CSV table of C-alpha atoms and ligand atoms in Angstrom, one decimal:
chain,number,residue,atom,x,y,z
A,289,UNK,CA,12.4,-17.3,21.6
A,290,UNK,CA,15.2,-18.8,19.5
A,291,UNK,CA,14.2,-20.6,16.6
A,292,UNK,CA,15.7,-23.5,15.8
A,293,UNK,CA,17.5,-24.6,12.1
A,294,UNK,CA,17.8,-28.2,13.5
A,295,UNK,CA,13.8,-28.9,13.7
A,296,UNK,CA,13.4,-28.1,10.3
A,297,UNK,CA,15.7,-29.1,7.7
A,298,UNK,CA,15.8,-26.6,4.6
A,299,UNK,CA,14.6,-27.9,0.7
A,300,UNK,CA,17.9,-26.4,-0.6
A,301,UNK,CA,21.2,-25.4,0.5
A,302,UNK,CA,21.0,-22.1,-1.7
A,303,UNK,CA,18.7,-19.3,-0.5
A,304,UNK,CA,18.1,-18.6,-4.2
A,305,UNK,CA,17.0,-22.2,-4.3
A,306,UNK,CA,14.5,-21.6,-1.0
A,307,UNK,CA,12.7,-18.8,-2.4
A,308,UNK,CA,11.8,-21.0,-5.9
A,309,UNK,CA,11.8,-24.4,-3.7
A,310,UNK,CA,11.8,-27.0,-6.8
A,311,UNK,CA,11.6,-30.1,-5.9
A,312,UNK,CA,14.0,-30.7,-8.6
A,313,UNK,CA,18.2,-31.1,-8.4
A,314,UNK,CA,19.8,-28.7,-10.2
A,315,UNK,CA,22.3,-29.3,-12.7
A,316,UNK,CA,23.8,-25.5,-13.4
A,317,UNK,CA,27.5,-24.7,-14.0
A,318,UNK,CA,26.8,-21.5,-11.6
A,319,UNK,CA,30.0,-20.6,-9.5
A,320,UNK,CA,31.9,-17.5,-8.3
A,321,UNK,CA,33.4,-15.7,-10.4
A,322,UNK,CA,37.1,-14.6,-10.8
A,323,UNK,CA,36.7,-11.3,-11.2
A,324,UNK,CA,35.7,-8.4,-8.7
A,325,UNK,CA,32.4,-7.4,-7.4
A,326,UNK,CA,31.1,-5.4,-10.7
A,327,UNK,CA,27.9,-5.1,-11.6
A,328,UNK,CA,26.5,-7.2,-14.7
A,329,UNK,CA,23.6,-5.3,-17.0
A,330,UNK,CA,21.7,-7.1,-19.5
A,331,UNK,CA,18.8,-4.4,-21.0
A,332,UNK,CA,17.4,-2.9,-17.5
A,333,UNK,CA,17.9,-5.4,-15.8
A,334,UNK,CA,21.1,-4.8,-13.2
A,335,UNK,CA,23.0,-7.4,-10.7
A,336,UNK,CA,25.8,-7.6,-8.6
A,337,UNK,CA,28.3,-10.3,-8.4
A,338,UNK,CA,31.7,-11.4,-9.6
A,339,UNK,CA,31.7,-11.7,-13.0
A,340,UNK,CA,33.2,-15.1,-14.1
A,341,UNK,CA,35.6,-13.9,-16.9
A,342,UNK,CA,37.3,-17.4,-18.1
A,343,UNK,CA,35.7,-20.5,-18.9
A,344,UNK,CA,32.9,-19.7,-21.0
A,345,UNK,CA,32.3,-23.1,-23.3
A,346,UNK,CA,31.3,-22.7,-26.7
A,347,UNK,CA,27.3,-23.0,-27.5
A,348,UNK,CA,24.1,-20.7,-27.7
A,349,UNK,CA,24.2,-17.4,-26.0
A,350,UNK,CA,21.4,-17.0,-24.2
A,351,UNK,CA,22.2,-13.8,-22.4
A,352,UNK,CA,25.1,-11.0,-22.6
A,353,UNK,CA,25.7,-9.1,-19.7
A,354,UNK,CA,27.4,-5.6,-20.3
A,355,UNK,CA,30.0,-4.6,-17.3
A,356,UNK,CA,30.7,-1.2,-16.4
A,357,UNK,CA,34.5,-1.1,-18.1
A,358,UNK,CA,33.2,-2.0,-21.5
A,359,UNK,CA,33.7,-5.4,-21.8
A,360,UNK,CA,31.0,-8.4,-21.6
A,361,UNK,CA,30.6,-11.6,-20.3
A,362,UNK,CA,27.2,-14.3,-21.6
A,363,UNK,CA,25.9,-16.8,-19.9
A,364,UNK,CA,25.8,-20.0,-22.6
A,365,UNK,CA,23.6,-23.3,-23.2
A,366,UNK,CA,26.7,-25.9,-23.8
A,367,UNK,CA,24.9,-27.5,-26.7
A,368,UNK,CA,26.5,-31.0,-26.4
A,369,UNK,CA,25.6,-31.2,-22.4
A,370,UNK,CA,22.4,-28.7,-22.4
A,371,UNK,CA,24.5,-28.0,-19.3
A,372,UNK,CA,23.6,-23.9,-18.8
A,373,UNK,CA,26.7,-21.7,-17.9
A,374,UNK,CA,26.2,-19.2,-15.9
A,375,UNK,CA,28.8,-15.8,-15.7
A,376,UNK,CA,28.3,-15.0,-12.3
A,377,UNK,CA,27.1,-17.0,-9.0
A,378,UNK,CA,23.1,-16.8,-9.1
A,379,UNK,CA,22.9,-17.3,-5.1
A,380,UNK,CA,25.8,-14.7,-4.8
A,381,UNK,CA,23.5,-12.8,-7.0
A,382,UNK,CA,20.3,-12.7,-5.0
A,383,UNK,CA,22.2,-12.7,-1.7
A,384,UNK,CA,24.0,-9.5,-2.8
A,385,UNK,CA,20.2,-8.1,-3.8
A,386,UNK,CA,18.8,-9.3,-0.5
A,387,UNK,CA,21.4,-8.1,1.7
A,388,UNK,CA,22.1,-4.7,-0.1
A,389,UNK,CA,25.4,-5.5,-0.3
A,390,UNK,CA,24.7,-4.3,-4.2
A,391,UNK,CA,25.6,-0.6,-2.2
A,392,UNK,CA,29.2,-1.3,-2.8
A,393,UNK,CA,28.3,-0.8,-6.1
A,394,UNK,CA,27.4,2.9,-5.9
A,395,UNK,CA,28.5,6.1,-4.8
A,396,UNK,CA,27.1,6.6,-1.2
A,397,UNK,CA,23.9,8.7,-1.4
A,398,UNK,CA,23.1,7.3,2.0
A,399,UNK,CA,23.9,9.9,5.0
A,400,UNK,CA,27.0,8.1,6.6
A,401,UNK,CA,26.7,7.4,9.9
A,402,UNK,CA,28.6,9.6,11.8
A,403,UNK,CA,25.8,12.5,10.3
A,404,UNK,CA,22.8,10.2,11.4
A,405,UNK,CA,24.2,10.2,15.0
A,406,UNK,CA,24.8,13.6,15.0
A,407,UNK,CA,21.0,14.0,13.5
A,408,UNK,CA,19.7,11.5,16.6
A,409,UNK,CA,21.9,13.8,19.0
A,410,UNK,CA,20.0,16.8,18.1
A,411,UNK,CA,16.2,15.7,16.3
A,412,UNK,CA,14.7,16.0,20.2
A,413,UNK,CA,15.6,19.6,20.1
A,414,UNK,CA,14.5,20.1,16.4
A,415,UNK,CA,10.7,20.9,16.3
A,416,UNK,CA,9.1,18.3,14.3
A,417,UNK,CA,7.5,21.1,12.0
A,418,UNK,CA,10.8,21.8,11.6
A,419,UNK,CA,12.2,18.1,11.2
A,420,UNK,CA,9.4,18.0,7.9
A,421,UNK,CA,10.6,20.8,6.0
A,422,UNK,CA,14.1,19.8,6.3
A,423,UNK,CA,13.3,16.1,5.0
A,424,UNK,CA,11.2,17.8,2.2
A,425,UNK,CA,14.1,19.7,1.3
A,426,UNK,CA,16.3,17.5,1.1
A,427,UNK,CA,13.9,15.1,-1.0
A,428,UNK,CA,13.4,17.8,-3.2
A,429,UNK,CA,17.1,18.2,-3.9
A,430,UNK,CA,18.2,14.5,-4.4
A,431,UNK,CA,16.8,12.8,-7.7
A,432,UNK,CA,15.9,9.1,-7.1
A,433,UNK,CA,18.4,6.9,-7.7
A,434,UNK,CA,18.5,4.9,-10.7
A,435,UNK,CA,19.1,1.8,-8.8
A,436,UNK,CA,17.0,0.1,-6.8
A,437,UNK,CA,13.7,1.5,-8.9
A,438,UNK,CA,11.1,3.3,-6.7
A,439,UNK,CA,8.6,2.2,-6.0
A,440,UNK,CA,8.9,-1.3,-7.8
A,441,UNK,CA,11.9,-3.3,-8.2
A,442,UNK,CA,11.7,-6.0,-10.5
A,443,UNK,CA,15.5,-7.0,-10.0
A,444,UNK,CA,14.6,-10.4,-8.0
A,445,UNK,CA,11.8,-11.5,-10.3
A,446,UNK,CA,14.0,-11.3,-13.1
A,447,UNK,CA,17.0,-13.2,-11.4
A,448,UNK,CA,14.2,-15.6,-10.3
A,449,UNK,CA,12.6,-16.5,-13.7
A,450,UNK,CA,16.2,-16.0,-15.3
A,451,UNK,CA,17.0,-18.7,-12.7
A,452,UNK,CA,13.8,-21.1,-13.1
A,453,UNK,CA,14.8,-20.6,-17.3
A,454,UNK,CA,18.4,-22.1,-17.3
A,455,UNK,CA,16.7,-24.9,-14.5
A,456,UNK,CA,14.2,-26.0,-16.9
A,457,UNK,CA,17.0,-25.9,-19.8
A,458,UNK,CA,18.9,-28.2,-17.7
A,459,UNK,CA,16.1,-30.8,-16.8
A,460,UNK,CA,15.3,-30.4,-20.2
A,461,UNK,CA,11.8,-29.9,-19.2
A,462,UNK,CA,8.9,-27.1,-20.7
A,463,UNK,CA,7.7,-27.1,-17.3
A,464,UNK,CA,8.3,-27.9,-13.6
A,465,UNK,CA,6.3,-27.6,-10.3
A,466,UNK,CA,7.7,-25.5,-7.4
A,467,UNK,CA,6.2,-25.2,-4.0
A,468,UNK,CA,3.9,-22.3,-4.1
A,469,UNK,CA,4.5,-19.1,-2.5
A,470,UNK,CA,1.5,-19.0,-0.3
A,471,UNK,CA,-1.5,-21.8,1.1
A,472,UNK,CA,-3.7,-23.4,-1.1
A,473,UNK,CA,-4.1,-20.9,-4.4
A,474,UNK,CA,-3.7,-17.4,-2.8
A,475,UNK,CA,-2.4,-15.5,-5.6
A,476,UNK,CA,-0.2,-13.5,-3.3
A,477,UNK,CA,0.0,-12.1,0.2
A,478,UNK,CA,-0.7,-8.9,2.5
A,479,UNK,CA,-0.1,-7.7,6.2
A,480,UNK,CA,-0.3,-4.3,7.8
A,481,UNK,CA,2.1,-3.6,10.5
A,482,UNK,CA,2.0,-0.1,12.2
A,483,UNK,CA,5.2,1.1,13.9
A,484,UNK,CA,3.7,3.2,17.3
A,485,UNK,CA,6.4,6.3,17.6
A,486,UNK,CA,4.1,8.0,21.3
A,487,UNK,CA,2.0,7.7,24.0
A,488,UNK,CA,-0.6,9.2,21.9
A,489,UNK,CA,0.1,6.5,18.6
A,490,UNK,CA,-0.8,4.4,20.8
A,491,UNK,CA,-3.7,6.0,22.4
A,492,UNK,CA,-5.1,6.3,18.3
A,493,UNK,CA,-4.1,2.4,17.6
A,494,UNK,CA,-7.1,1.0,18.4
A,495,UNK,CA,-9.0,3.3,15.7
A,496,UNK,CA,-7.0,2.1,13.2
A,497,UNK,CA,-7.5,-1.3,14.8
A,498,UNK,CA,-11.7,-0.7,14.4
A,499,UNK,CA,-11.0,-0.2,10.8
A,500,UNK,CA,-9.6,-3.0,10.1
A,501,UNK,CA,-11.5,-4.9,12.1
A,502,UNK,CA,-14.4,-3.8,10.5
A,503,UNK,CA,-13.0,-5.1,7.2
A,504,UNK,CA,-12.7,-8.3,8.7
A,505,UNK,CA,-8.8,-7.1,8.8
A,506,UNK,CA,-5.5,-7.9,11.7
A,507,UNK,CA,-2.7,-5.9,11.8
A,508,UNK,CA,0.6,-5.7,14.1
A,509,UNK,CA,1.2,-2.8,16.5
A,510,UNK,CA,5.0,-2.2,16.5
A,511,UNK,CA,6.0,-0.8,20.1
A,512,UNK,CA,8.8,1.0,21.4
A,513,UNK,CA,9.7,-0.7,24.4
A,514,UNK,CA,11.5,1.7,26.7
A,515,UNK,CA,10.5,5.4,24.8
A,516,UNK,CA,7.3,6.5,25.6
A,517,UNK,CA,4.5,5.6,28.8
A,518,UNK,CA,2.9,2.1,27.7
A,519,UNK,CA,-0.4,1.4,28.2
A,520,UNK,CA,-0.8,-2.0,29.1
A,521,UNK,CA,-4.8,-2.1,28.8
A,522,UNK,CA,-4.5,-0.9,25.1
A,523,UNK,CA,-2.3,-3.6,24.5
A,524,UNK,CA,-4.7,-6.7,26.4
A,525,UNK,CA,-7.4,-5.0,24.0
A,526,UNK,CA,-5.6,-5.5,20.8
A,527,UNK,CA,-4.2,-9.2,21.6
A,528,UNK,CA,-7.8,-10.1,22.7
A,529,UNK,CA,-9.2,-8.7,19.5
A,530,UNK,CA,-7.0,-10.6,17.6
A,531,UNK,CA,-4.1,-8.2,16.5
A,532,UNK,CA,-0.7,-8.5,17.1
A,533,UNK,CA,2.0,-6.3,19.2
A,534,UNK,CA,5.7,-6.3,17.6
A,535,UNK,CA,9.0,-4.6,18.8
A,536,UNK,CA,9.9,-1.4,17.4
A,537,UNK,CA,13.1,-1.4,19.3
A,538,UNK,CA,14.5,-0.6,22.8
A,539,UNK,CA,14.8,3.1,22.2
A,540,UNK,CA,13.5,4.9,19.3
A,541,UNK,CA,16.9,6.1,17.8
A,542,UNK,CA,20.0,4.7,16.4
A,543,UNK,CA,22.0,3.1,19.6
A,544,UNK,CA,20.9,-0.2,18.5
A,545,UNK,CA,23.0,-0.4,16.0
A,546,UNK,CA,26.0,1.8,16.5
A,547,UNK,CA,28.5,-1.3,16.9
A,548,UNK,CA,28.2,-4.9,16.6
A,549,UNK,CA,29.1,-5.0,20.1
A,550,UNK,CA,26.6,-2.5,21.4
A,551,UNK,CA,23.8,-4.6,19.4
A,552,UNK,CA,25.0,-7.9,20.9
A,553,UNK,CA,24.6,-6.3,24.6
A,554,UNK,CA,21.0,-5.4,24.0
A,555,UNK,CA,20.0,-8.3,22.9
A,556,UNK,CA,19.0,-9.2,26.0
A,557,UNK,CA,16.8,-6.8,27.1
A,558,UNK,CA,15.5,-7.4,23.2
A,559,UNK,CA,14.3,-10.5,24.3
A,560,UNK,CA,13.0,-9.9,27.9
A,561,UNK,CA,11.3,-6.7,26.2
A,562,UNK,CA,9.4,-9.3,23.3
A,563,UNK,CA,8.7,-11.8,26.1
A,564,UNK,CA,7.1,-9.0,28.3
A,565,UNK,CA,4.6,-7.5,24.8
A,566,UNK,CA,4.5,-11.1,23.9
A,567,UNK,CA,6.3,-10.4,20.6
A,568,UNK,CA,8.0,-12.5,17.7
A,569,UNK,CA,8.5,-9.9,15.2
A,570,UNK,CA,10.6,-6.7,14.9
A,571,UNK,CA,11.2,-3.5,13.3
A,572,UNK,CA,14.1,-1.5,13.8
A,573,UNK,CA,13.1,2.6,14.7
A,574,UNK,CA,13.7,4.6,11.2
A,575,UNK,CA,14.5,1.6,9.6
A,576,UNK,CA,18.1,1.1,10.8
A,577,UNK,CA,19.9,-2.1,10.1
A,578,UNK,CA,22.9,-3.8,9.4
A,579,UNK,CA,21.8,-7.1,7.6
A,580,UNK,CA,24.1,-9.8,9.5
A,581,UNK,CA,23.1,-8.7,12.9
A,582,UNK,CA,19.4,-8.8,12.5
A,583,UNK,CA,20.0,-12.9,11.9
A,584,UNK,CA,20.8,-12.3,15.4
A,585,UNK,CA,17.9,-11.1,16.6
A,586,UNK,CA,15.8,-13.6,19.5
A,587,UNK,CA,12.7,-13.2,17.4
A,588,UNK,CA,10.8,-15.0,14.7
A,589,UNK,CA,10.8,-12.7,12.1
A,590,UNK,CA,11.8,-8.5,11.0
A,591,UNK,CA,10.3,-6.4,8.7
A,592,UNK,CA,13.2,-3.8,8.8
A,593,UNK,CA,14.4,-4.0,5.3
A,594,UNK,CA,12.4,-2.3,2.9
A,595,UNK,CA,11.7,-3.4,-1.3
A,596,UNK,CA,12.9,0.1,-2.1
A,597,UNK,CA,12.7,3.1,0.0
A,598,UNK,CA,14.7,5.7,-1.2
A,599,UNK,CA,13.6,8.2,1.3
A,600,UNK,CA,14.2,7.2,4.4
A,601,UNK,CA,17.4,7.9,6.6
A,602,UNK,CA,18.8,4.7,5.5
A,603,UNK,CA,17.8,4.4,2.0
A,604,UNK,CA,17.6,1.1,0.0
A,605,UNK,CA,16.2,-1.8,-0.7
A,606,UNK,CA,15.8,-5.9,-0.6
A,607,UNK,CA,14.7,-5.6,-4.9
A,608,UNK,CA,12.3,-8.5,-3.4
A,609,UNK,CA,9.2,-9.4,-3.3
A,610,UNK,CA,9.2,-12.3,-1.1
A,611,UNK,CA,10.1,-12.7,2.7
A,612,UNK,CA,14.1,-14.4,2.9
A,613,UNK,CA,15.9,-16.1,5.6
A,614,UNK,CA,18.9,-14.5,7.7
A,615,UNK,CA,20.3,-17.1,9.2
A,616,UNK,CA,17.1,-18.6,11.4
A,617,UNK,CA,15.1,-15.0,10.4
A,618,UNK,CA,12.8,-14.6,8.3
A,619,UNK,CA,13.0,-10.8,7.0
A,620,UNK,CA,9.9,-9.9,5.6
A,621,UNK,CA,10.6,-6.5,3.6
A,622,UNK,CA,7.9,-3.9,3.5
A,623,UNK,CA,6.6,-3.7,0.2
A,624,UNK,CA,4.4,-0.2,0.0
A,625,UNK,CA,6.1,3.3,0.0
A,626,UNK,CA,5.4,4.3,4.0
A,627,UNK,CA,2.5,6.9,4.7
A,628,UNK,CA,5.0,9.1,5.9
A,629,UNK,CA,6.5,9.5,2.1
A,630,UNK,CA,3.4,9.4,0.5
A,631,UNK,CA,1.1,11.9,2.4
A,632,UNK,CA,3.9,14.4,4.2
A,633,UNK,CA,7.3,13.9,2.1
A,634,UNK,CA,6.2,13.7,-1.1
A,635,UNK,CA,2.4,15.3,-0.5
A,636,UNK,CA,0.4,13.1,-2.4
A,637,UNK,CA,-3.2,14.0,-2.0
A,638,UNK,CA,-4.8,10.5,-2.6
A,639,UNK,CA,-4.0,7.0,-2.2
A,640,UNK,CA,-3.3,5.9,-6.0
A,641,UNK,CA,0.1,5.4,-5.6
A,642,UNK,CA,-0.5,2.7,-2.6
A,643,UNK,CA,-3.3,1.4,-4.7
A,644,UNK,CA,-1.2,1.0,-8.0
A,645,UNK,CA,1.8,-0.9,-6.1
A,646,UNK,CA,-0.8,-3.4,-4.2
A,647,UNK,CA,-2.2,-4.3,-8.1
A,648,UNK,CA,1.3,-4.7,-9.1
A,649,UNK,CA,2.7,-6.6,-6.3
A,650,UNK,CA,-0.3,-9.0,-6.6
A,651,UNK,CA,-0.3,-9.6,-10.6
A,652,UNK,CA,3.9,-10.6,-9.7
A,653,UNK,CA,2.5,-13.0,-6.4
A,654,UNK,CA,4.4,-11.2,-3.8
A,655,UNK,CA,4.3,-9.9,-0.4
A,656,UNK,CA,2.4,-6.8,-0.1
A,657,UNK,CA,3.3,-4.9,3.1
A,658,UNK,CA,1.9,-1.7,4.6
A,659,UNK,CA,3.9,0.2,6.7
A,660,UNK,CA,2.6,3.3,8.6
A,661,UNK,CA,1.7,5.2,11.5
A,662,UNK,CA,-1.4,5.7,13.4
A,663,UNK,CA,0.3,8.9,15.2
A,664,UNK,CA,-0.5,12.1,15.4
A,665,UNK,CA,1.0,13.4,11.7
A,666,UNK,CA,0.7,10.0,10.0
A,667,UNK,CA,-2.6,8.4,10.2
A,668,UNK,CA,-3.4,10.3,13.5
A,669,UNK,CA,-4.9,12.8,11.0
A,670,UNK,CA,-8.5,12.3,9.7
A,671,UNK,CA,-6.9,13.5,5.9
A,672,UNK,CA,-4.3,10.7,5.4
A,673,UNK,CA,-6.5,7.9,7.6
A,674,UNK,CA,-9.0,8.4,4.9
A,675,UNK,CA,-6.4,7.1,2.2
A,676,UNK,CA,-5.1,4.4,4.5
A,677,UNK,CA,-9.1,3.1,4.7
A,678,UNK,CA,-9.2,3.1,0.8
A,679,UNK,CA,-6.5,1.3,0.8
A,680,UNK,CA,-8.2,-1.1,3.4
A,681,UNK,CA,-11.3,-1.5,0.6
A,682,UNK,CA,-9.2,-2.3,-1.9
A,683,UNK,CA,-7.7,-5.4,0.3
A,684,UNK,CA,-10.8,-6.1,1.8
A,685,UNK,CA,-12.5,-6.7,-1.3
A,686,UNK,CA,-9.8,-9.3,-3.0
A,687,UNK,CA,-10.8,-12.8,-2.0
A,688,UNK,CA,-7.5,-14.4,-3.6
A,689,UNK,CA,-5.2,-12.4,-1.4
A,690,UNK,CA,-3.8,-14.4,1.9
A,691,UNK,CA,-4.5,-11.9,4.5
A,692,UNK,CA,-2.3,-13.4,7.9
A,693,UNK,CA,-0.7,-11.5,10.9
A,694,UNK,CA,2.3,-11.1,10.4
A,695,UNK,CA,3.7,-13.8,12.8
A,696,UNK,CA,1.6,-16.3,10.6
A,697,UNK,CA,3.1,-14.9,7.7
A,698,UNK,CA,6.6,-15.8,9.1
A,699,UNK,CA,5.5,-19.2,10.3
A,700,UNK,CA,4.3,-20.0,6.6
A,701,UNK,CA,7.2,-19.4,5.3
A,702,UNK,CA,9.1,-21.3,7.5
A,703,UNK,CA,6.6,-24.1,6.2
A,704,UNK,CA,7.1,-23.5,3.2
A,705,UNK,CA,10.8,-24.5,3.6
A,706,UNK,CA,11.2,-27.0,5.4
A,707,UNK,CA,11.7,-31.1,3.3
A,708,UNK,CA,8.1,-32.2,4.7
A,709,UNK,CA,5.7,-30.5,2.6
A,710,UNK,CA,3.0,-28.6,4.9
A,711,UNK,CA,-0.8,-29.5,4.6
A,712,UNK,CA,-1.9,-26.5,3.3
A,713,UNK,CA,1.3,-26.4,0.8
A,714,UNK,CA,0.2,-26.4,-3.1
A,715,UNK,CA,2.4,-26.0,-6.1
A,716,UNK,CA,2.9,-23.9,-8.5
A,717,UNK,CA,4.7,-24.1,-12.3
A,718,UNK,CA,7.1,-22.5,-13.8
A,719,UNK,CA,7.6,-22.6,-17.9
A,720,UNK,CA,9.5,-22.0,-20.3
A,721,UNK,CA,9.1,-18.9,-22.3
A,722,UNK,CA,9.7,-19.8,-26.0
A,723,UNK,CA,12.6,-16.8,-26.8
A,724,UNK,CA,14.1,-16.8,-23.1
A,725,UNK,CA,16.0,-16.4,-21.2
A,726,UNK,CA,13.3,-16.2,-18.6
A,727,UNK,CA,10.2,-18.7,-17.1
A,728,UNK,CA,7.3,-17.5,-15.8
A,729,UNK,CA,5.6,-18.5,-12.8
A,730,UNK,CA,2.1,-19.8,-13.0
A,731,UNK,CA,-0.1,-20.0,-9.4
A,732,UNK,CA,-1.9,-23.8,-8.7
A,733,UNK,CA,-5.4,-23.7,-10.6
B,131,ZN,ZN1,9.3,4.5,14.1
């Protein structure tokens, strides 16, 4: 299933502008820069653009941005026009958060990708035990990187209320409405995907699936289509019982994404493969991706891209909190650290750390995704399912969280963005804050 741009027309033509979705123009003097990719730091707050370097009209400084070789660059309120001038591009901005492009930034901590073939090549062969120790080891001996922070980013909502600020300063207005992030007055959102890596993950689903049920709880099942024996009449039972079967790839290992070409062949046994599990969503196996190409994909949404997840194969991170568009996509980036890091990487012997992030993500209004297992390792074990059904409590039990499938989290977004406001769409405010340069963002009453 392709999804159309033509039936739904977007609210703005910036995708900076989507996520606030004012119904307001804009008036900001916010253009690419003339200087190289660099990246702009003001406090601890970091982005990623081209700095613009000439220009700069005379009036109140209402930021200063340090760059790397020493030298600085402001973003000014033209007094005369209470026009805002901005020193970088704010869409080029978030799209370089969004897409990770901020890697060309920094040194490459990543594996490169020759090594993650050759560790594909030869992890069959590698005893899993084995596998662990390794990935502990190797955790153990890289620090976390400075950039994006683990495990909450706050690099978006800055750019975002730094962006709502100079919009208000332009309208001269205290406040403005914006269409609200989810229905009605949800404060902020959660889903709980589960990627299924065997025969026997899948065999366990359905506990995990009585958990949640029980909780009055959905979930997606994320299965790999041509890995492992399927069993079809585990599948009929989740759909019936109301939870949802995603894609988690063709095969579980990297040949999706070895070259554009490669990914571009497959995608059509990617959509015979989603039409046969009656799927809309995707996540790539270990988290691969390559952010263009998933735009591609013949699905409604992925859930590939993480917040920030140092840890993984393919570390990273979105710095966001919301779902974003690729193309006719909607990425929806997982939001919690995976149970995988938690309970076997890093060892953590309760649930606070999941716990702590879902408080934190819901005081900011964001997205708060799960991501986990329910094989044999992961929440297969009685230990680590016990954590994952505290964290199930702690959802259960917050009325003013939106709790969709996933698929009716992409479709509200979609919503959400297109010029006819939805039914259930309500707005929300952003003001002013009296020093700047930053809004807030206040949910509908
Ligand atoms: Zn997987």
């Amino acid at each position: 299933m392709k999804i159309s741009s033509e039936a739904s027309k977007a609210l703005s033509p910036t995708q900076l502008g989507r996520l606030l979705a004012a119904e307001t123009e804009l008036d900001l003097e916010s253009g690419p820069g003339d200087g190289a990719d660099s990246w702009l730091i003001a406090g601890d707050w970091r982005l990623y653009a081209r700095p613009r370097l000439a220009g700069a009209p005379a009036g109140k400084e209402l930021e200063r941005f340090h760059l790397p070789d020493g030298s600085t660059v402001a973003a000014i309120l033209d007094e005369d026009q209470s026009r805002p001038w901005i020193p970088f591009d704010l869409d080029e901005a978030y799209l370089n958060y969004v897409s990770e492009a901020w890697r060309g930034g920094l040194a490459p901590q990543s594996l490169a990708s020759w090594k993650l073939r050759a560790y594909y090549a030869a992890k069959p062969l590698i005893p899993r035990r084995v596998q662990i120790a390794a990935r502990r080891a190797y955790t153990k001996r890289i620090r976390l990187p400075e950039f994006p922070a683990w495990p909450l980013d706050e690099s978006v909502t800055r750019l975002l209320r730094f962006y709502a600020y100079c919009l208000l300063l332009a309208a001269d207005e205290e406040s403005l409405e914006f269409r609200w992030f989810w229905p009605a007055n949800f404060r902020a959102a959660a889903i709980l995907t589960h990627d299924v890596e065997s025969a026997e993950g899948l065999r366990l689903a359905p506990e995990l699936a009585d958990l949640e049920e029980e909780r009055g709880l959905r979930s997606s099942f994320n299965i790999v289509a041509n890995w492992y024996p399927i069993d079809e009449g585990v599948l009929r039972e989740l759909r019936e019982r109301g939870f949802e079967i995603g894609l988690h790839g063709l095969r579980h290992d990297y040949s999706l994404f070895t070259t554009h070409d490669a990914f571009q062949r497959q995608l059509p046994q990617v959509e015979a493969a989603a039409r046969a599990f009656e799927a809309v969503g995707f996540r790539s196996p270990s988290t691969h991706r390559v952010h263009d190409w998933l735009g591609e994909l013949p699905l409604s949404y992925d859930c590939s891209v993480p917040h920030s997840d140092p840890l993984e194969p393919m570390p990273g991170g979105s710095c966001t909190l919301w779902p974003f568009f690729i193309g006719d996509l909607v990425e929806m980036p997982y939001t919690l650290p995976q149970d995988h890091t938690l309970f076997t990487v890093l060892g953590r012997k309760t649930a606070e750390d999941w716990l702590k992030q879902v408080d934190a993500i819901e005081s900011r209004n964001g997205l708060i995704q799960c991501l986990s297992h329910p094989d044999p390792g992961y929440l297969g074990d009685p230990g680590k399912r016990a954590f994952y059904t505290e964290l199930l409590d702690a959802l259960a039990e917050r009325p003013q969280l939106w709790k969709p499938l996933p698929r009716e989290l992409a479709d509200w977004w979609r919503r959400r963005d297109a010029v006819e406001p939805a039914d259930d769409l309500s707005y929300g405010l952003i003001r002013r804050e009296d020093d700047g340069p930053f809004a807030t963002l206040e949910a509908p009453a």
